[in-house]
Structures are given as C-alpha cells and as structure tokens.
Short mmCIF file of C-alpha atoms and ligand atoms in Angstrom, two decimals:
data_model
loop_
_atom_site.label_atom_id
_atom_site.label_comp_id
_atom_site.label_asym_id
_atom_site.label_seq_id
_atom_site.Cartn_x
_atom_site.Cartn_y
_atom_site.Cartn_z
CA MET A 1 -58.77 37.21 -147.45
CA THR A 2 -58.63 35.55 -144.08
CA ARG A 3 -61.33 33.32 -142.83
CA SER A 4 -63.26 34.33 -139.77
CA ASP A 5 -63.12 31.77 -137.00
CA PRO A 6 -66.67 30.47 -136.60
CA GLY A 7 -66.01 30.21 -132.89
CA ALA A 8 -64.94 33.85 -132.50
CA THR A 9 -66.96 35.31 -129.64
CA ASP A 10 -67.54 38.32 -127.54
CA ALA A 11 -70.28 36.64 -125.55
CA GLU A 12 -70.36 33.07 -124.38
CA LEU A 13 -74.05 32.64 -125.06
CA SER A 14 -76.13 34.35 -127.72
CA VAL A 15 -79.91 34.25 -127.73
CA VAL A 16 -81.72 34.89 -131.00
CA ALA A 17 -85.40 35.75 -130.86
CA PRO A 18 -87.41 36.68 -133.98
CA VAL A 19 -90.08 39.25 -133.16
CA HIS A 20 -93.03 40.41 -135.17
CA ASN A 21 -95.35 42.74 -133.27
CA GLU A 22 -94.38 41.43 -129.86
CA SER A 23 -94.19 44.74 -127.98
CA GLU A 24 -96.11 43.39 -124.99
CA ASN A 25 -93.95 40.31 -124.67
CA ILE A 26 -90.44 41.73 -124.79
CA GLY A 27 -90.47 43.18 -121.26
CA PRO A 28 -91.81 40.03 -119.57
CA LEU A 29 -89.47 37.87 -121.67
CA LEU A 30 -86.36 39.81 -120.67
CA GLU A 31 -87.44 39.76 -117.05
CA ARG A 32 -87.42 35.98 -117.04
CA LEU A 33 -84.55 35.51 -119.49
CA ALA A 34 -81.86 37.76 -118.01
CA PRO A 35 -81.56 36.00 -114.62
CA VAL A 36 -81.37 32.61 -116.37
CA LEU A 37 -78.60 33.76 -118.69
CA GLN A 38 -76.79 35.40 -115.80
CA ARG A 39 -76.81 32.08 -113.97
CA CYS A 40 -75.70 29.80 -116.74
CA ALA A 41 -73.23 31.76 -118.88
CA ALA A 42 -70.14 33.83 -118.25
CA SER A 43 -71.40 36.47 -120.66
CA PHE A 44 -74.38 36.74 -122.95
CA GLU A 45 -76.13 38.76 -125.63
CA VAL A 46 -79.77 38.75 -126.71
CA ILE A 47 -80.41 39.55 -130.35
CA PHE A 48 -83.97 40.42 -131.23
CA VAL A 49 -84.64 40.27 -134.93
CA ASP A 50 -87.45 42.68 -135.64
CA ASP A 51 -89.23 41.08 -138.56
CA GLY A 52 -91.05 44.11 -139.93
CA SER A 53 -93.11 44.90 -136.86
CA THR A 54 -95.74 47.57 -137.26
CA ASP A 55 -96.15 48.25 -133.55
CA ASP A 56 -93.54 49.71 -131.19
CA THR A 57 -91.55 46.49 -130.77
CA LEU A 58 -88.39 48.16 -132.08
CA GLU A 59 -88.75 51.13 -129.71
CA ILE A 60 -89.10 48.82 -126.77
CA VAL A 61 -85.99 46.90 -127.79
CA ARG A 62 -84.14 50.17 -128.30
CA ALA A 63 -85.03 51.25 -124.78
CA ALA A 64 -83.92 47.87 -123.44
CA HIS A 65 -80.59 48.27 -125.26
CA ALA A 66 -80.08 51.68 -123.68
CA ARG A 67 -80.54 50.11 -120.24
CA ASP A 68 -78.45 47.03 -120.99
CA PRO A 69 -76.17 46.99 -124.07
CA ARG A 70 -76.22 43.19 -124.10
CA ILE A 71 -79.77 43.46 -125.45
CA ARG A 72 -79.31 44.01 -129.17
CA ALA A 73 -81.44 44.10 -132.25
CA LEU A 74 -81.53 43.87 -135.99
CA SER A 75 -84.42 45.49 -137.72
CA LEU A 76 -85.30 43.95 -141.07
CA SER A 77 -86.63 46.24 -143.78
CA ARG A 78 -89.95 44.37 -143.94
CA ASN A 79 -91.60 41.17 -142.80
CA PHE A 80 -89.46 38.35 -144.18
CA GLY A 81 -91.00 35.59 -142.11
CA LYS A 82 -89.82 33.89 -138.98
CA GLU A 83 -87.47 31.47 -140.72
CA VAL A 84 -85.51 34.22 -142.45
CA ALA A 85 -85.52 36.32 -139.27
CA ILE A 86 -83.87 33.40 -137.47
CA ALA A 87 -81.28 33.16 -140.26
CA ALA A 88 -80.49 36.87 -139.85
CA GLY A 89 -80.05 36.37 -136.13
CA LEU A 90 -77.80 33.34 -136.58
CA ASP A 91 -75.63 35.25 -139.05
CA HIS A 92 -74.94 37.83 -136.37
CA ALA A 93 -74.77 35.67 -133.26
CA ARG A 94 -71.22 35.61 -131.93
CA GLY A 95 -71.65 33.31 -128.94
CA ALA A 96 -69.80 30.04 -128.42
CA ALA A 97 -73.36 28.73 -128.32
CA THR A 98 -76.60 30.24 -129.59
CA VAL A 99 -80.11 29.70 -128.30
CA ILE A 100 -83.03 30.24 -130.65
CA MET A 101 -86.37 31.00 -129.06
CA ASP A 102 -89.77 32.57 -129.68
CA ALA A 103 -90.38 35.85 -127.94
CA ASP A 104 -93.95 35.13 -126.90
CA LEU A 105 -92.91 33.18 -123.79
CA GLN A 106 -94.15 29.92 -125.27
CA HIS A 107 -90.56 28.80 -124.93
CA PRO A 108 -89.81 28.98 -121.19
CA PRO A 109 -86.45 30.74 -120.64
CA GLU A 110 -85.76 28.51 -117.63
CA ALA A 111 -85.31 25.53 -119.98
CA ILE A 112 -82.16 27.18 -121.34
CA GLU A 113 -80.35 26.12 -118.20
CA SER A 114 -80.76 22.45 -119.08
CA PHE A 115 -79.74 23.20 -122.72
CA VAL A 116 -76.52 24.83 -121.55
CA ALA A 117 -75.78 21.96 -119.18
CA LEU A 118 -76.07 19.51 -122.09
CA TRP A 119 -73.93 21.75 -124.29
CA ARG A 120 -71.24 21.74 -121.62
CA GLN A 121 -71.38 17.95 -121.73
CA GLY A 122 -70.41 18.15 -125.39
CA TYR A 123 -73.73 18.21 -127.28
CA LYS A 124 -73.69 20.67 -130.16
CA ASN A 125 -77.33 20.52 -131.23
CA VAL A 126 -79.56 20.53 -128.14
CA PHE A 127 -83.19 20.69 -129.19
CA GLY A 128 -86.10 21.51 -126.95
CA GLN A 129 -88.62 18.71 -127.17
CA ARG A 130 -92.17 19.71 -126.45
CA THR A 131 -93.84 17.27 -124.16
CA ASP A 132 -97.33 18.04 -125.42
CA ARG A 133 -99.07 20.31 -127.86
CA ALA A 134 -101.90 21.38 -125.57
CA ALA A 135 -101.12 25.03 -126.28
CA ASP A 136 -102.15 24.57 -129.94
CA SER A 137 -105.72 24.35 -131.23
CA PRO A 138 -107.03 20.80 -131.91
CA LEU A 139 -107.13 21.43 -135.68
CA ARG A 140 -103.56 22.71 -135.74
CA ARG A 141 -102.51 19.71 -133.64
CA LEU A 142 -104.15 17.31 -136.05
CA LEU A 143 -102.63 18.96 -139.13
CA THR A 144 -99.21 19.14 -137.49
CA GLN A 145 -99.37 15.47 -136.66
CA ARG A 146 -100.40 14.60 -140.25
CA PHE A 147 -97.59 16.73 -141.63
CA TYR A 148 -94.95 15.09 -139.49
CA SER A 149 -96.11 11.59 -140.30
CA LEU A 150 -96.07 12.50 -144.02
CA PHE A 151 -92.65 14.08 -143.68
CA GLY A 152 -91.49 10.99 -141.82
CA SER A 153 -92.49 8.75 -144.70
CA VAL A 154 -91.33 10.86 -147.67
CA GLY A 155 -88.75 13.27 -146.23
CA GLU A 156 -85.13 12.47 -146.91
CA THR A 157 -84.09 13.81 -143.50
CA SER A 158 -85.69 12.43 -140.38
CA LEU A 159 -87.00 14.93 -137.86
CA PRO A 160 -86.83 14.18 -134.16
CA GLU A 161 -90.23 14.00 -132.46
CA GLY A 162 -91.49 17.25 -130.94
CA ALA A 163 -88.39 19.29 -131.90
CA GLY A 164 -88.88 22.86 -133.03
CA ASP A 165 -86.98 26.10 -133.18
CA PHE A 166 -86.37 26.29 -129.43
CA ARG A 167 -82.86 24.94 -129.19
CA LEU A 168 -79.21 25.56 -128.46
CA LEU A 169 -76.63 25.31 -131.20
CA ASP A 170 -72.89 25.24 -130.79
CA ALA A 171 -70.93 27.83 -132.81
CA GLN A 172 -69.90 25.04 -135.17
CA ALA A 173 -73.54 24.14 -135.87
CA VAL A 174 -74.41 27.82 -136.27
CA ALA A 175 -71.63 28.16 -138.85
CA ALA A 176 -73.12 25.22 -140.73
CA LEU A 177 -76.55 26.85 -140.78
CA ARG A 178 -75.03 30.12 -141.91
CA ALA A 179 -73.72 28.39 -144.98
CA MET A 180 -77.26 27.47 -146.05
CA ARG A 181 -78.58 30.44 -147.92
CA GLU A 182 -81.78 28.90 -149.24
CA HIS A 183 -84.85 31.10 -149.38
CA ALA A 184 -87.47 28.45 -148.82
CA ARG A 185 -86.23 27.76 -145.33
CA PHE A 186 -87.62 24.90 -143.37
CA SER A 187 -85.46 25.35 -140.29
CA LYS A 188 -86.59 22.19 -138.54
CA GLY A 189 -85.27 20.22 -141.49
CA LEU A 190 -82.05 22.23 -141.65
CA TYR A 191 -81.34 21.65 -137.96
CA ALA A 192 -81.72 17.93 -138.52
CA TRP A 193 -79.75 17.99 -141.77
CA ILE A 194 -76.62 19.51 -140.25
CA GLY A 195 -76.29 16.65 -137.77
CA PHE A 196 -73.68 17.12 -135.00
CA LYS A 197 -73.98 15.45 -131.63
CA SER A 198 -77.67 16.02 -130.86
CA ILE A 199 -79.92 15.47 -127.91
CA GLY A 200 -83.47 16.41 -126.93
CA ALA A 201 -84.27 18.29 -123.72
CA PRO A 202 -87.96 18.15 -122.79
CA PHE A 203 -89.85 21.35 -122.05
CA GLU A 204 -93.47 22.28 -121.63
CA VAL A 205 -94.88 24.78 -124.10
CA GLU A 206 -96.66 27.56 -122.30
CA ALA A 207 -99.59 29.54 -123.56
CA ARG A 208 -98.70 32.65 -125.53
CA ALA A 209 -98.25 35.50 -123.01
CA HIS A 210 -99.81 38.27 -125.11
CA GLY A 211 -101.25 38.61 -128.60
CA SER A 212 -102.08 35.75 -130.91
CA SER A 213 -100.14 33.41 -133.18
CA LYS A 214 -98.73 35.07 -136.29
CA PHE A 215 -99.31 31.94 -138.32
CA SER A 216 -102.57 31.59 -140.18
CA TYR A 217 -103.53 28.21 -141.60
CA LEU A 218 -102.62 29.48 -145.07
CA LYS A 219 -99.14 30.46 -143.87
CA LEU A 220 -98.77 27.11 -142.15
CA THR A 221 -99.82 25.28 -145.32
CA ASN A 222 -97.27 27.14 -147.41
CA PHE A 223 -94.66 26.45 -144.77
CA ALA A 224 -95.51 22.75 -144.80
CA LEU A 225 -95.20 22.70 -148.61
CA ASP A 226 -91.83 24.46 -148.42
CA GLY A 227 -90.74 21.92 -145.87
CA LEU A 228 -91.74 18.94 -147.94
CA MET A 229 -90.36 20.29 -151.18
CA SER A 230 -87.03 21.25 -149.66
CA PHE A 231 -86.51 17.81 -148.25
CA THR A 232 -87.94 15.42 -150.80
CA THR A 233 -88.18 15.11 -154.55
CA LEU A 234 -90.63 12.23 -154.27
CA PRO A 235 -93.58 14.32 -155.56
CA LEU A 236 -91.57 14.84 -158.75
CA LYS A 237 -90.49 11.25 -159.14
CA VAL A 238 -93.86 9.73 -158.42
CA TRP A 239 -95.15 10.86 -161.83
CA SER A 240 -92.69 8.60 -163.60
CA TYR A 241 -94.18 5.63 -161.77
CA ILE A 242 -97.73 6.77 -162.43
CA GLY A 243 -96.76 7.32 -166.08
CA VAL A 244 -95.32 3.83 -166.43
CA ALA A 245 -98.35 2.27 -164.71
CA THR A 246 -100.86 4.12 -166.91
CA SER A 247 -98.88 3.32 -170.07
CA ILE A 248 -98.95 -0.39 -169.24
CA PHE A 249 -102.65 -0.10 -168.51
CA ALA A 250 -103.25 1.74 -171.80
CA LEU A 251 -101.26 -0.89 -173.71
CA ALA A 252 -103.30 -3.66 -172.13
CA MET A 253 -106.52 -1.83 -173.02
CA ALA A 254 -105.31 -1.30 -176.58
CA THR A 255 -104.52 -4.99 -176.97
CA PHE A 256 -107.89 -5.93 -175.52
CA PHE A 257 -109.90 -3.58 -177.74
CA LEU A 258 -107.85 -4.41 -180.84
CA THR A 259 -108.41 -8.12 -180.37
CA ARG A 260 -112.09 -7.59 -179.60
CA THR A 261 -112.54 -5.43 -182.71
CA LEU A 262 -110.74 -7.98 -184.89
CA ILE A 263 -112.96 -10.78 -183.63
CA PHE A 264 -116.32 -9.06 -183.13
CA GLY A 265 -116.00 -6.08 -185.49
CA VAL A 266 -116.40 -2.36 -184.79
CA ASP A 267 -118.31 -1.45 -181.68
CA VAL A 268 -119.58 2.16 -181.49
CA PRO A 269 -120.71 2.58 -177.83
CA GLY A 270 -118.08 3.58 -175.35
CA TYR A 271 -118.73 7.29 -175.04
CA ALA A 272 -118.88 7.22 -171.24
CA SER A 273 -115.64 5.31 -170.74
CA LEU A 274 -113.96 7.55 -173.31
CA ILE A 275 -114.98 10.79 -171.65
CA VAL A 276 -114.13 9.47 -168.20
CA SER A 277 -110.65 8.39 -169.23
CA ILE A 278 -109.98 11.65 -171.10
CA THR A 279 -110.90 13.81 -168.13
CA PHE A 280 -109.13 11.49 -165.72
CA PHE A 281 -105.87 11.62 -167.61
CA ALA A 282 -106.17 15.34 -168.29
CA GLY A 283 -106.55 15.77 -164.54
CA ILE A 284 -103.51 13.64 -163.82
CA GLN A 285 -101.44 15.59 -166.32
CA LEU A 286 -102.43 18.94 -164.88
CA LEU A 287 -101.70 17.70 -161.41
CA SER A 288 -98.24 16.51 -162.36
CA LEU A 289 -97.59 19.80 -164.17
CA GLY A 290 -98.72 21.62 -161.06
CA VAL A 291 -96.25 19.70 -158.93
CA ILE A 292 -93.46 20.43 -161.37
CA GLY A 293 -94.56 24.06 -161.31
CA GLU A 294 -94.23 24.16 -157.53
CA TYR A 295 -90.64 23.01 -157.80
CA VAL A 296 -89.83 25.26 -160.75
CA GLY A 297 -91.23 28.22 -158.83
CA ARG A 298 -88.97 27.39 -155.93
CA ILE A 299 -85.97 26.94 -158.21
CA PHE A 300 -86.75 30.34 -159.73
CA ALA A 301 -86.87 31.93 -156.29
CA GLU A 302 -83.50 30.41 -155.43
CA VAL A 303 -81.64 31.15 -158.66
CA LYS A 304 -82.41 34.84 -158.44
CA ARG A 305 -79.93 34.79 -155.58
CA ARG A 306 -81.42 37.78 -153.91
CA PRO A 307 -80.16 38.49 -150.43
CA LEU A 308 -82.07 36.52 -147.82
CA TYR A 309 -83.00 39.67 -145.91
CA LEU A 310 -82.26 43.37 -145.76
CA ILE A 311 -81.28 45.07 -142.54
CA GLU A 312 -82.67 48.54 -142.03
CA GLU A 313 -81.16 49.20 -138.65
CA ARG A 314 -78.66 47.63 -136.26
CA ILE A 315 -78.89 48.25 -132.56
CA GLY A 316 -75.64 47.18 -130.94
CA VAL A 317 -74.98 44.54 -133.61
CA ALA A 318 -71.82 44.90 -135.69
CA PRO A 319 -71.98 44.41 -139.47
CA LEU A 320 -70.81 41.05 -140.74
CA PRO A 321 -67.18 40.71 -141.76
CA GLU A 322 -67.08 40.44 -145.52
CA ASP A 323 -65.62 36.96 -145.48
CA ASN A 324 -68.17 35.68 -143.00
CA ARG A 325 -69.79 33.33 -145.44
CA LEU A 326 -66.71 31.47 -146.53
CA PRO A 327 -67.21 27.94 -145.32
CA PRO A 328 -64.43 26.37 -143.31
CA SER A 329 -61.97 24.41 -145.43
CA ASP A 330 -63.30 21.05 -144.21
CA TRP A 331 -66.64 21.55 -145.98
CA VAL A 332 -66.87 20.38 -149.51
N1 UDP B 401 -92.49 35.76 -135.96
C1 UDP B 401 -91.65 36.47 -136.82
N2 UDP B 401 -92.09 36.74 -138.09
C2 UDP B 401 -93.30 36.31 -138.54
C3 UDP B 401 -94.12 35.56 -137.68
C4 UDP B 401 -93.68 35.30 -136.40
O1 UDP B 401 -90.56 36.86 -136.44
O2 UDP B 401 -93.62 36.59 -139.71
C5 UDP B 401 -92.03 35.47 -134.59
C6 UDP B 401 -93.00 35.85 -133.48
O3 UDP B 401 -92.87 37.20 -133.10
C7 UDP B 401 -92.63 34.89 -132.37
C8 UDP B 401 -92.16 33.66 -133.12
O4 UDP B 401 -91.84 34.08 -134.45
O5 UDP B 401 -91.57 35.38 -131.57
C9 UDP B 401 -93.22 32.59 -133.16
O6 UDP B 401 -94.40 33.11 -133.73
P1 UDP B 401 -95.86 32.68 -133.24
O7 UDP B 401 -95.91 32.65 -131.75
O8 UDP B 401 -96.83 33.56 -133.93
O9 UDP B 401 -95.96 31.22 -133.84
P2 UDP B 401 -96.58 29.91 -133.16
O10 UDP B 401 -96.13 29.91 -131.72
O11 UDP B 401 -98.04 30.02 -133.31
O12 UDP B 401 -95.98 28.79 -133.95
MG1 MG B 402 -96.02 31.32 -130.36
#
C-alpha cells in the first residue's frame, strides 16, 4: 500500500462548512464567499457537509453544484453534530489549505482573505479570533466565559482566547486532525493540541443571517463536558486527594473519640453528627462514582470503534482512498 500525500490537491483552497437546516443561508453565503475565494486562491472548492438536515438544504446545495462544480457536498446519514460534520469535511478536503466556517454568515467570508495572507507567510494554523461576543445572549456569554476560565485552569491544553472553528489549516495540520478519530470531539481543543505555527486573525462575529442557533443550553453543556473530559483527567484524580484528606480526618476523629471514650466513658448522643457524616460521605462517594461513570461512558463510546460518520450521498466529492488514514511516517 502506498501512502497518500497529505498535500495532494486538486484545489488550492478548500472551504468546509457544516450545515444543519441552513437552506436560507447557503445562497447568501455563496454570494459573499465565491468572490473572496476567487480573489485569494488560484483554485478552490467549497464542501458543505449536510449534517442530517430536514429542510431542503441538500437540494439547494445540489442546485449550486450543478451551476458551479466547485461547490460540493457530503450528506451524512443523520445528524451527527457539528464537530463530526467538520471531521467529515476535513477528511475530504483536498486543498493545500482548508478553511472551516459556519454557514450562517456569523463567520464573515471576507476575513478569509487575511487568513490566506497569513498562511502564505508560513502560518499553518490561522485561527479567527472573535473580537467580542455581542452576537451571543448574555447568559451564553457568561457560561462561555466560565467554561473557558475553568478549561484554562484544569485543561491540559491551553486554548487561545476567542478562537473557535473559523480558521484556516494547512494541509499538514488537516492531516494531523484526520488522524484523530475520537468520537467525543472537542475541536477547539484538537486545533490547539496539534500545534503547528499558529496565529490569530481578529474578526467580528456577525448576527446569524437566518434561522436560530442549533445549540440549546443542554447541547452546549454536554459539549462543555466532552471538552473538559477529553482534555483533562483532573476530575478523576481529584477523588484520590479528597479520599486521602477524608481518611486523615476520619483517623483524627477516631483518635479523638477513642481517647475521649477511654477517659470519660461511653457517650451515647451523637446521632446528628453521625447522620450528617453518613449522608455527606455517601454523597461524596456517589459523586465520585458519577465522575468515573462519565469517563467510563466515554471510554465505552470510543472502544466500540464505530465509524465517526456515515455518508449517504456525495455530490462532487470523491470517496477517500483506502489508505487515507495512514499517518505519515514521522508520527509516532
Ligand atoms: N451545525 C451542524 N450540525 C449541528 C448543529 C449545527 O452542522 O448539529 C452547523 C450549523 O448549520 C452552522 C454551524 O454548525 O453552520 C454553527 O451552528 P450554529 O450557528 O447553530 O451555532 P452557534 O453559532 O450558535 O454556535
Ligand atoms: Mg451560528
């Protein structure tokens, strides 16, 4: 088997956009995107990854492909979530560089020009850096900020401020991401984990053009948990410290009560402190079990080694070469 060259291209620039019920946004997006790509790349392709849309998103993309074959699409067999949709797009992007962007026009296509300029200067991981979060609701802003400060203190990979999915990745960085087949995908962490020469390019997040955000607070919470658990094992380790601390405390209490009993004799009262400590420690044990359960559940999901996604239809996108996933020989 021969290895595919991760830099093999038939377009200089690939754009990957996950779409879930974005029928109203695809037209306006392409209208703004195409001239930008025309200006800044010798050749380009746009890959929409239809993440189980239930509206006519796929039909609109199909029509766009008929007009311009550089507009391509993968249609996943169901909704796999934005992170997996991005992974599917990256697997199939053949550009010397790939831009990842949302299709709702929150990521202004014009910013791609500055990304490409930085890439031409030699940066391989150019991330869009949002200058403010005014487009998000105050509650989401607050929770996002809390999450990032928590991730900053416990995460084993540091995330650059304000960086999201809107970015440009060199083919080498894309190949690195392709090698990561984890199901609980926290892309922002993966982009930071791979390293490469990185730089931020500021952009202003616009309001969503049509429709509303596909992320409910429940989805965001699960995503945040995935993110934390994929990038830190601290929640697992912390129980050892709590265990040691409570054991020392229990030993001290035992010594105290033993001595007191030996000196003053048996003392019956103590019901309240007994019941409080029993429930307290039962609570702690359940909590620690719960945390372990969260990790075990994720391990279970990963060891099943199911495919990350299933493609129902390809529009202008060639199937992957069989040896696509072999990592280059300089990865250990
Ligand atoms: N998206 C997706 N699958 C999903 C949810 C969202 O492909 O399950 C896409 C969506 O169509 C959009 C992008 O991911 O292009 C960002 O989604 P959204 O605007 O809802 O997220 P937000 O901007 O609120 O973070
Ligand atoms: Mg959006």
